[in-house]
XYZ file of C-alpha atoms in Angstrom:
599
model
C -168.098 147.088 -84.054
C -165.294 145.480 -82.284
C -167.242 143.799 -80.045
C -169.370 142.092 -83.054
C -165.745 140.917 -84.412
C -164.922 139.380 -81.143
C -167.981 137.499 -80.888
C -167.151 135.904 -84.153
C -163.236 135.230 -83.845
C -163.908 131.551 -82.537
C -165.980 130.657 -86.004
C -162.932 130.152 -87.757
C -159.952 131.303 -89.535
C -161.806 133.515 -91.785
C -163.468 135.366 -89.348
C -159.912 136.153 -87.949
C -158.868 137.413 -91.247
C -161.793 139.547 -91.853
C -161.354 141.113 -88.353
C -157.679 141.683 -89.222
C -158.690 143.610 -92.460
C -161.102 145.739 -90.507
C -158.409 146.730 -87.720
C -156.040 146.989 -90.494
C -158.710 149.546 -92.584
C -159.403 151.443 -89.032
C -155.633 152.005 -88.374
C -155.096 153.412 -92.078
C -158.114 155.721 -91.204
C -155.662 157.553 -88.626
C -153.789 159.057 -91.515
C -153.835 162.701 -92.556
C -156.863 163.308 -94.138
C -158.698 160.048 -93.253
C -160.672 161.847 -90.629
C -162.851 163.768 -93.163
C -163.413 160.555 -95.074
C -164.375 158.500 -92.232
C -166.980 161.313 -91.451
C -168.314 160.818 -94.723
C -168.798 156.995 -94.662
C -170.401 157.353 -91.344
C -173.674 158.586 -93.063
C -173.381 157.327 -96.873
C -176.357 157.774 -99.075
C -178.921 154.702 -99.134
C -178.938 153.052 -102.264
C -181.385 153.259 -104.897
C -184.892 151.882 -103.824
C -184.972 149.504 -106.822
C -181.316 148.047 -105.841
C -181.880 144.241 -105.733
C -181.657 142.442 -102.188
C -178.382 140.726 -102.794
C -176.946 144.083 -104.824
C -177.107 141.955 -107.884
C -174.121 140.158 -106.997
C -172.918 136.537 -107.896
C -174.902 133.359 -107.271
C -174.654 129.654 -107.971
C -176.060 128.765 -111.471
C -175.861 125.152 -110.948
C -179.411 123.455 -111.944
C -181.109 120.633 -109.910
C -180.857 117.443 -111.447
C -183.724 115.772 -113.708
C -184.184 112.589 -111.484
C -186.796 112.583 -108.426
C -185.514 114.063 -105.398
C -186.232 111.040 -102.746
C -183.789 109.842 -100.210
C -181.354 107.502 -101.790
C -181.701 103.700 -100.214
C -179.381 103.023 -97.334
C -178.556 106.922 -96.685
C -180.629 107.078 -93.783
C -181.014 110.466 -94.471
C -177.542 111.490 -94.488
C -177.433 112.185 -98.136
C -174.357 109.706 -98.619
C -174.394 106.753 -101.031
C -172.143 105.244 -103.573
C -173.912 106.833 -106.671
C -172.982 110.135 -108.351
C -173.494 113.217 -105.585
C -176.269 114.768 -108.076
C -179.548 113.625 -107.939
C -181.560 112.244 -104.754
C -178.788 113.466 -102.538
C -179.156 117.319 -104.137
C -182.939 116.870 -102.384
C -181.289 116.595 -98.803
C -181.655 119.776 -96.794
C -179.343 120.530 -93.723
C -181.495 120.189 -90.501
C -181.096 123.702 -89.050
C -181.261 125.294 -92.520
C -184.549 123.341 -93.214
C -186.023 124.255 -89.869
C -185.158 128.086 -90.530
C -187.254 127.987 -93.843
C -190.244 125.891 -92.195
C -190.021 128.365 -89.384
C -190.280 131.435 -91.504
C -192.971 130.177 -93.447
C -194.944 129.292 -90.336
C -194.415 132.786 -89.058
C -195.409 134.426 -92.328
C -198.307 132.444 -92.549
C -199.738 133.723 -89.246
C -198.789 137.624 -90.191
C -199.310 137.684 -93.927
C -201.459 134.571 -94.717
C -202.813 135.921 -98.059
C -199.009 135.683 -99.310
C -198.879 131.824 -99.022
C -195.248 131.964 -98.851
C -193.835 128.333 -99.456
C -190.603 127.298 -97.548
C -189.822 125.369 -100.626
C -189.159 129.070 -102.113
C -186.983 129.985 -99.492
C -184.856 126.770 -100.095
C -184.859 127.446 -103.939
C -183.175 130.851 -103.117
C -181.085 129.855 -100.197
C -179.531 127.280 -102.849
C -178.997 129.742 -105.353
C -177.286 132.512 -102.855
C -175.107 130.471 -100.472
C -175.718 126.522 -100.909
C -177.930 126.323 -98.106
C -175.271 128.032 -96.314
C -172.616 126.398 -97.520
C -173.862 122.836 -96.849
C -175.658 123.536 -93.635
C -172.242 125.053 -91.741
C -174.406 126.770 -89.013
C -174.019 126.372 -85.396
C -176.821 124.907 -83.111
C -178.734 128.725 -82.929
C -178.417 128.779 -86.813
C -175.545 131.308 -87.148
C -172.672 130.426 -89.686
C -169.409 128.961 -88.315
C -167.788 131.459 -91.015
C -169.107 134.663 -92.581
C -170.278 134.207 -95.887
C -169.575 137.144 -98.001
C -170.253 138.254 -101.610
C -168.130 140.281 -103.706
C -167.431 144.042 -103.090
C -170.235 145.654 -104.443
C -167.937 148.471 -106.202
C -170.152 148.851 -109.552
C -167.583 146.274 -111.754
C -170.231 144.046 -112.706
C -172.781 144.519 -109.866
C -174.143 147.711 -108.177
C -172.033 150.160 -106.981
C -173.035 150.947 -102.880
C -170.505 152.760 -100.779
C -170.363 151.135 -97.220
C -173.410 151.550 -95.243
C -172.563 149.758 -92.035
C -168.932 150.623 -90.920
C -167.707 147.219 -91.669
C -170.501 145.780 -88.939
C -171.652 142.834 -91.148
C -169.310 142.386 -93.959
C -166.105 143.783 -92.258
C -165.598 146.093 -95.486
C -165.279 149.822 -94.649
C -165.082 151.029 -98.355
C -167.989 149.292 -100.151
C -171.038 146.748 -99.060
C -171.062 143.090 -99.850
C -173.763 140.635 -99.697
C -173.881 138.939 -96.326
C -175.093 135.547 -94.743
C -176.935 132.532 -95.616
C -179.439 134.648 -97.858
C -176.814 137.343 -99.075
C -178.540 140.476 -97.652
C -176.557 143.712 -98.390
C -176.075 145.498 -95.080
C -177.892 148.795 -96.385
C -181.148 146.347 -97.188
C -180.853 144.719 -93.993
C -180.533 148.024 -91.943
C -182.106 150.812 -93.965
C -184.323 149.130 -96.583
C -187.952 148.293 -96.508
C -190.909 150.286 -96.844
C -190.674 152.068 -93.790
C -186.759 152.518 -93.784
C -186.070 150.515 -90.884
C -184.612 147.621 -92.674
C -185.678 144.044 -93.620
C -183.537 142.610 -90.886
C -185.810 140.153 -88.620
C -185.389 138.127 -85.291
C -186.458 134.960 -86.407
C -185.232 132.599 -83.529
C -186.293 135.017 -80.694
C -182.934 135.799 -79.375
C -183.508 139.455 -79.683
C -181.033 140.319 -82.377
C -181.409 140.494 -85.996
C -178.257 138.851 -87.657
C -177.907 138.323 -91.491
C -175.590 135.762 -90.585
C -178.358 133.787 -89.079
C -180.515 131.417 -91.183
C -183.362 131.881 -88.846
C -183.128 135.840 -89.087
C -182.177 135.831 -92.856
C -184.968 133.336 -93.737
C -187.671 135.500 -91.924
C -186.476 138.522 -93.636
C -186.327 137.202 -97.170
C -189.711 135.801 -96.647
C -191.284 139.296 -95.515
C -189.273 141.118 -98.514
C -190.998 138.296 -100.852
C -194.679 138.950 -99.331
C -193.902 142.888 -99.643
C -196.451 144.832 -101.497
C -199.621 142.290 -100.914
C -198.096 139.702 -103.150
C -199.643 136.495 -103.397
C -196.982 133.951 -104.251
C -199.207 131.555 -105.762
C -199.795 133.923 -108.375
C -197.109 133.245 -111.210
C -196.603 137.030 -111.649
C -196.398 137.836 -108.257
C -193.921 135.250 -107.910
C -191.698 136.164 -110.606
C -191.570 140.025 -109.369
C -190.580 139.085 -105.903
C -187.591 136.620 -107.241
C -186.759 139.531 -109.924
C -186.648 141.756 -106.905
C -184.119 139.717 -105.118
C -181.930 139.834 -108.211
C -182.882 141.385 -111.167
C -181.703 138.683 -114.005
C -183.885 136.399 -116.107
C -181.170 133.818 -115.312
C -181.569 133.965 -111.626
C -185.208 133.811 -111.787
C -185.193 130.751 -113.749
C -182.811 129.137 -111.634
C -184.481 130.023 -108.733
C -187.680 128.245 -110.192
C -185.808 125.278 -110.946
C -184.640 124.512 -107.644
C -188.165 125.543 -106.383
C -190.027 123.006 -108.715
C -187.357 120.512 -107.669
C -187.646 120.922 -103.767
C -191.499 120.748 -104.027
C -191.372 117.600 -105.499
C -189.773 116.071 -102.135
C -187.030 116.952 -99.988
C -185.498 115.089 -97.076
C -183.307 116.275 -93.685
C -179.473 115.905 -93.650
C -176.930 116.382 -90.841
C -175.962 120.186 -90.848
C -172.448 120.601 -92.690
C -173.358 117.419 -95.153
C -175.232 119.676 -97.792
C -173.988 119.634 -101.369
C -172.043 122.480 -102.619
C -172.626 124.045 -105.972
C -169.965 124.011 -107.952
C -170.550 127.407 -110.793
C -171.239 130.745 -109.939
C -172.151 133.352 -111.979
C -169.108 135.841 -113.173
C -168.993 139.446 -112.663
C -169.742 141.533 -116.039
C -166.653 143.213 -117.237
C -166.174 146.206 -119.201
C -166.916 145.678 -123.065
C -169.013 142.474 -122.131
C -171.849 142.213 -124.272
C -174.030 139.906 -122.479
C -177.003 140.599 -120.249
C -176.364 143.974 -118.951
C -178.340 143.039 -115.634
C -176.994 139.547 -114.963
C -173.508 139.221 -116.599
C -174.107 135.674 -117.456
C -173.715 133.831 -120.087
C -170.962 132.056 -121.476
C -169.228 132.294 -117.911
C -171.744 130.517 -115.949
C -170.165 126.994 -116.645
C -166.470 128.253 -116.200
C -164.437 128.080 -113.110
C -162.873 130.946 -111.669
C -160.016 131.243 -114.176
C -162.761 131.575 -116.973
C -161.427 128.038 -118.403
C -164.184 125.285 -119.253
C -165.046 123.709 -116.014
C -164.113 119.724 -116.419
C -165.781 118.821 -113.348
C -169.321 119.608 -113.881
C -171.729 116.704 -113.196
C -174.871 115.823 -114.518
C -177.834 118.504 -113.975
C -175.000 121.346 -113.655
C -175.503 125.021 -115.149
C -175.438 125.366 -118.973
C -174.821 128.180 -121.325
C -176.624 130.475 -123.508
C -178.101 133.816 -123.096
C -181.004 134.885 -120.873
C -184.483 133.930 -122.072
C -187.975 133.735 -120.683
C -188.539 132.686 -117.227
C -189.069 129.063 -116.679
C -188.012 128.222 -120.447
C -183.965 127.890 -120.336
C -182.108 125.155 -120.961
C -178.729 123.420 -119.944
C -176.394 120.582 -120.684
C -176.480 117.310 -118.985
C -172.581 116.713 -119.961
C -171.063 113.623 -121.029
C -171.544 110.411 -119.138
C -168.109 111.138 -117.334
C -169.263 114.154 -116.260
C -167.508 116.603 -118.158
C -168.453 118.693 -120.881
C -167.676 118.953 -124.490
C -165.103 121.667 -125.245
C -166.533 124.966 -126.857
C -167.149 124.297 -130.621
C -166.357 120.669 -130.187
C -169.817 119.506 -130.981
C -173.628 120.160 -130.727
C -174.682 119.308 -126.945
C -177.944 117.781 -126.021
C -180.284 120.228 -124.695
C -183.137 119.061 -121.840
C -185.437 121.655 -120.640
C -184.974 123.093 -117.353
C -187.931 121.893 -114.900
C -190.650 124.022 -115.039
C -192.306 125.169 -111.826
C -195.602 123.893 -111.029
C -198.625 125.005 -112.723
C -202.365 125.118 -111.439
C -204.835 123.267 -113.834
C -206.882 125.192 -115.774
C -210.138 126.026 -114.031
C -213.150 127.706 -115.795
C -215.795 127.384 -113.193
C -216.518 126.638 -109.347
C -219.822 125.178 -108.306
C -221.537 125.092 -105.000
C -221.515 121.830 -103.367
C -224.555 121.841 -101.270
C -227.982 123.735 -101.451
C -228.529 124.656 -97.607
C -227.148 128.329 -96.434
C -224.975 128.119 -93.720
C -226.083 128.616 -89.737
C -224.801 129.061 -86.366
C -225.813 129.879 -82.965
C -223.426 132.835 -81.615
C -220.129 131.862 -79.998
C -220.456 128.357 -81.694
C -219.018 126.728 -84.742
C -220.986 126.644 -88.245
C -222.748 123.232 -88.141
C -221.252 123.067 -91.981
C -218.420 124.562 -94.246
C -218.583 126.292 -97.131
C -217.420 123.833 -99.938
C -217.163 124.116 -103.732
C -215.945 122.003 -107.000
C -213.567 123.212 -109.207
C -214.179 122.365 -113.076
C -212.696 122.755 -116.208
C -214.459 123.822 -119.662
C -215.722 119.987 -119.957
C -217.253 120.262 -116.542
C -214.759 117.720 -115.233
C -213.300 118.278 -111.677
C -209.662 119.999 -111.475
C -207.728 118.947 -108.648
C -204.675 120.902 -107.352
C -206.333 124.143 -108.052
C -206.301 126.933 -105.324
C -209.458 128.436 -103.806
C -210.030 131.283 -101.603
C -212.765 131.729 -99.201
C -213.353 135.428 -97.695
C -216.036 136.456 -95.283
C -216.341 140.471 -94.058
C -214.623 141.530 -90.951
C -217.901 143.239 -89.795
C -219.407 139.555 -89.407
C -217.580 138.807 -86.394
C -217.161 135.100 -87.678
C -213.603 133.781 -88.187
C -211.663 130.898 -89.465
C -209.080 129.112 -87.362
C -206.429 131.550 -86.351
C -208.884 134.444 -86.380
C -208.589 134.927 -90.094
C -211.077 136.297 -92.413
C -209.490 134.621 -95.608
C -208.165 131.135 -96.177
C -206.999 129.414 -99.330
C -207.790 125.846 -99.937
C -206.380 123.304 -102.717
C -208.784 121.375 -104.245
C -208.309 117.447 -103.739
C -208.656 114.693 -106.280
C -212.185 115.451 -106.864
C -211.629 118.893 -107.630
C -213.511 119.786 -103.828
C -212.186 122.579 -101.841
C -213.848 122.732 -98.130
C -213.176 125.385 -96.300
C -211.747 125.078 -92.394
C -214.345 125.147 -89.556
C -215.910 128.739 -89.418
C -216.773 129.900 -85.885
C -219.395 132.447 -85.346
C -218.850 135.750 -83.641
C -220.717 136.379 -80.356
C -223.843 138.449 -81.980
C -226.670 137.590 -84.211
C -225.809 138.821 -87.947
C -225.963 137.761 -91.421
C -223.554 137.892 -94.037
C -221.856 136.057 -96.992
C -219.029 133.860 -97.569
C -217.001 134.276 -101.042
C -215.083 131.449 -102.762
C -213.054 132.435 -105.605
C -210.656 130.893 -107.840
C -206.885 132.326 -107.061
C -205.867 133.626 -110.520
C -208.800 132.784 -112.587
C -211.608 134.468 -114.085
C -214.181 131.881 -112.944
C -217.199 133.320 -111.365
C -217.524 133.666 -107.333
C -219.727 131.593 -105.495
C -221.387 133.192 -102.465
C -222.687 131.225 -99.503
C -225.232 132.791 -97.146
C -224.384 132.731 -93.620
C -226.839 133.303 -90.574
C -225.915 133.467 -86.678
C -228.457 133.477 -84.432
C -228.681 134.518 -80.694
C -227.894 132.569 -78.217
C -231.045 130.813 -76.385
C -231.701 132.554 -72.764
C -230.078 130.432 -70.247
C -232.762 128.538 -67.933
C -232.897 127.575 -64.478
C -235.942 125.567 -62.728
C -234.144 125.344 -59.311
C -232.572 127.787 -57.088
C -230.633 126.687 -53.832
C -228.505 127.989 -50.891
C -225.068 126.430 -51.080
C -224.856 126.772 -47.046
C -227.416 125.856 -44.778
C -225.829 128.531 -41.896
C -228.405 130.718 -40.443
C -228.110 134.190 -41.465
C -228.008 136.772 -38.698
C -226.819 140.554 -38.401
C -227.470 143.229 -35.555
C -229.736 146.466 -36.337
C -228.042 149.062 -38.030
C -224.655 146.604 -38.740
C -224.434 144.646 -42.477
C -224.558 140.846 -42.798
C -221.172 139.609 -43.356
C -219.581 139.496 -46.888
C -221.017 137.136 -49.387
C -223.254 136.042 -46.567
C -225.751 134.567 -49.505
C -224.815 132.247 -52.343
C -226.926 130.577 -54.442
C -226.788 127.752 -56.898
C -228.959 127.750 -60.314
C -229.670 124.309 -62.041
C -231.598 123.140 -64.909
C -232.551 119.571 -65.207
C -230.391 118.849 -62.449
C -227.232 120.620 -64.137
C -225.531 123.877 -63.293
C -227.058 127.073 -65.213
C -224.610 129.446 -66.051
C -225.401 133.065 -67.188
C -228.889 132.947 -65.613
C -230.452 136.495 -64.823
C -231.686 136.517 -61.215
C -233.646 138.915 -59.101
C -233.418 139.773 -55.466
C -236.165 141.312 -53.418
C -236.733 141.815 -49.887
C -240.407 141.039 -49.407
C -243.098 141.063 -46.685
C -243.914 137.864 -44.909
C -247.584 137.841 -46.316
C -247.136 134.203 -48.058
C -250.295 134.606 -50.092
C -249.205 138.705 -51.841
C -245.350 139.081 -51.003
C -244.582 142.650 -51.911
C -241.447 144.653 -51.459
C -240.794 145.341 -47.836
C -240.095 148.975 -47.114
C -238.210 148.276 -43.906
C -235.307 145.820 -42.679
C -232.479 144.836 -44.645
C -231.479 146.237 -48.046
C -228.774 146.538 -50.392
C -227.031 149.648 -52.029
C -227.226 150.439 -55.621
C -223.628 149.507 -57.261
C -223.457 152.903 -59.123
C -224.795 155.007 -56.209
C -222.295 157.816 -55.300
C -222.551 161.025 -52.794
C -225.835 161.802 -51.403
C -227.393 158.797 -52.784
C -224.895 156.078 -52.068
C -226.572 155.246 -48.641
C -230.112 155.138 -50.038
C -231.546 151.789 -49.497
C -232.232 149.375 -52.462
C -234.734 146.277 -51.786
C -235.178 145.238 -55.372
C -231.794 144.200 -57.265
C -231.642 143.321 -60.634
C -228.818 142.791 -63.131
C -227.637 139.608 -61.365
C -226.313 136.495 -63.314
C -224.793 133.135 -62.327
C -221.197 132.676 -63.150
C -219.778 129.724 -65.387
C -220.245 127.389 -62.504
C -224.304 128.593 -62.092
C -223.267 130.282 -58.759
C -224.136 133.689 -57.671
C -222.864 135.378 -54.516
C -225.350 138.275 -53.678
C -223.834 141.557 -52.709
C -223.651 142.953 -49.242
C -226.643 143.347 -47.177
C -227.258 146.204 -44.699
C -229.734 146.466 -41.967
C -231.798 149.546 -40.600
C -233.119 149.918 -37.270
C -235.681 147.703 -36.948
C -235.225 144.279 -35.712
C -237.075 140.912 -36.509
C -237.034 138.093 -39.085
C -237.102 139.181 -42.851
C -237.600 137.518 -45.972
C -235.319 137.750 -49.500
C -236.780 136.303 -52.425
C -234.555 135.359 -55.087
C -236.150 134.540 -58.595
C -235.684 133.881 -62.341
C -237.769 134.465 -65.496
C -238.030 130.678 -65.939
C -240.233 130.450 -62.354
C -237.604 129.575 -59.937
C -238.024 130.688 -56.499
C -235.721 130.752 -53.505
C -236.882 132.601 -50.238
C -234.102 133.125 -47.650
C -234.516 134.240 -44.050
C -232.969 137.040 -42.429
C -232.757 137.372 -38.883
C -231.881 140.917 -37.497
C -231.444 141.331 -33.906
C -231.460 144.291 -31.841
C -228.407 145.754 -30.487
C -227.438 144.988 -26.813
C -229.039 146.738 -23.925
C -231.882 148.278 -25.947
């Protein structure tokens, strides 16, 4: 633990203060009676399985502006301009933080493609949990320059979680605190997850799992959101994933608002230049009759002292009790950026931006009548294609269509996948990516289904044909060197190498038969004396038995074939080796065997 805090002391005064608190707490633990208490703290009970990822702690309640999230003119991506800080500048995401979200999306897409995690969802959660790591206050590796800690989870308005990490992550020896850009509680980071090994992840490949690193935290959040086979393109799965992060309707509504905002466009800004949110949800206190899960309500738009916040900008968070997901409202404020005093008039309500929803489709129509065909090991000549239609038969754009094929088929989509999801274009068309056949002949069905809709599935028949047998119309030696050996002695290693061609091009994979034959030009038959091979699988007493016809030989990818070692018996003379292919190519090679010296 001490080493962990020494590593972070240079990151700022806040780190120093945290380390000092920990050292003070450790010193105090040496008092009489503290030994037993410390022993108890070493193995605290894990939190309940349904404890939210962030412990139900505070979060930023600011809502996105209503104007379009495009870079302001003249900003050059910096996020600075002469107008209000809200609006286009809010869409700027710090470079390293943005890279972490996109890297996490890519990693999840490779390991859990059926989840369909959009990086904009991570950005929405990151905005609400930490203001995008406090505006991108991270180093080049993505680690926060100063710790980002939530309030003590002591049961006063939040979950009650006794210390589980000995202060390793949060510097608190009595209770856990949410930590880092994505606000993981230590027990969730190191003990949570379906296998109790923790949701912690190594997103930047440095061999460590650090909740204070935005790459690690973003990947861990992605794994959590995708847990349980969720498909985040499905609204129910999306809602449940976000509510598992913080079980609050207000929280859900706020995250969905930012998610929708970022999906309409973002731009990169330098680290440390992000807009910091202003309003936080306050803890629930005794006797508070607000939503027991969120503690949200009128305090959402107040400062830390509980007084009305006079510095809310347009698009800031509003007040009111929790409602249904995606149906909340917020106050735009007065033209000067302030809100009317409580009871000072009826504010104008504007709806929170709703997350994008897919158009309503009722049917999928197959495009193209022919079934799919391919040769083993090659790509199919055409890809499955469907047209999404509504009840009136008109095309539906922006709908999700999933193409699935049986794993036993051997065929795969790019990335070795058996299922891919495609969004329909303006014409309502969804075309699967290139489909590659397996190595064997097969017949199977590719199925197209509308994600989240009850439209009937569309099936495509697919046939994989076996590769045609390789052909060779000519065999030649690669060397014209005379082949000689002494009786009872073998020829040189790899003495015979041949090349197979078909219509002048090298022929790979061609089966070749090698036979030692007599010198009868009209009726060559297998010779019973002279040079021979040994059977590759021969062992024991059979390992020296001569083999004068050898099958199972095949040319390599370059059309070349080196014959196994050739042995000789006691007979000298000139012998013939005949090489043939199924297509009638023939090559005869002379083998000269000299008598031993002095015989």
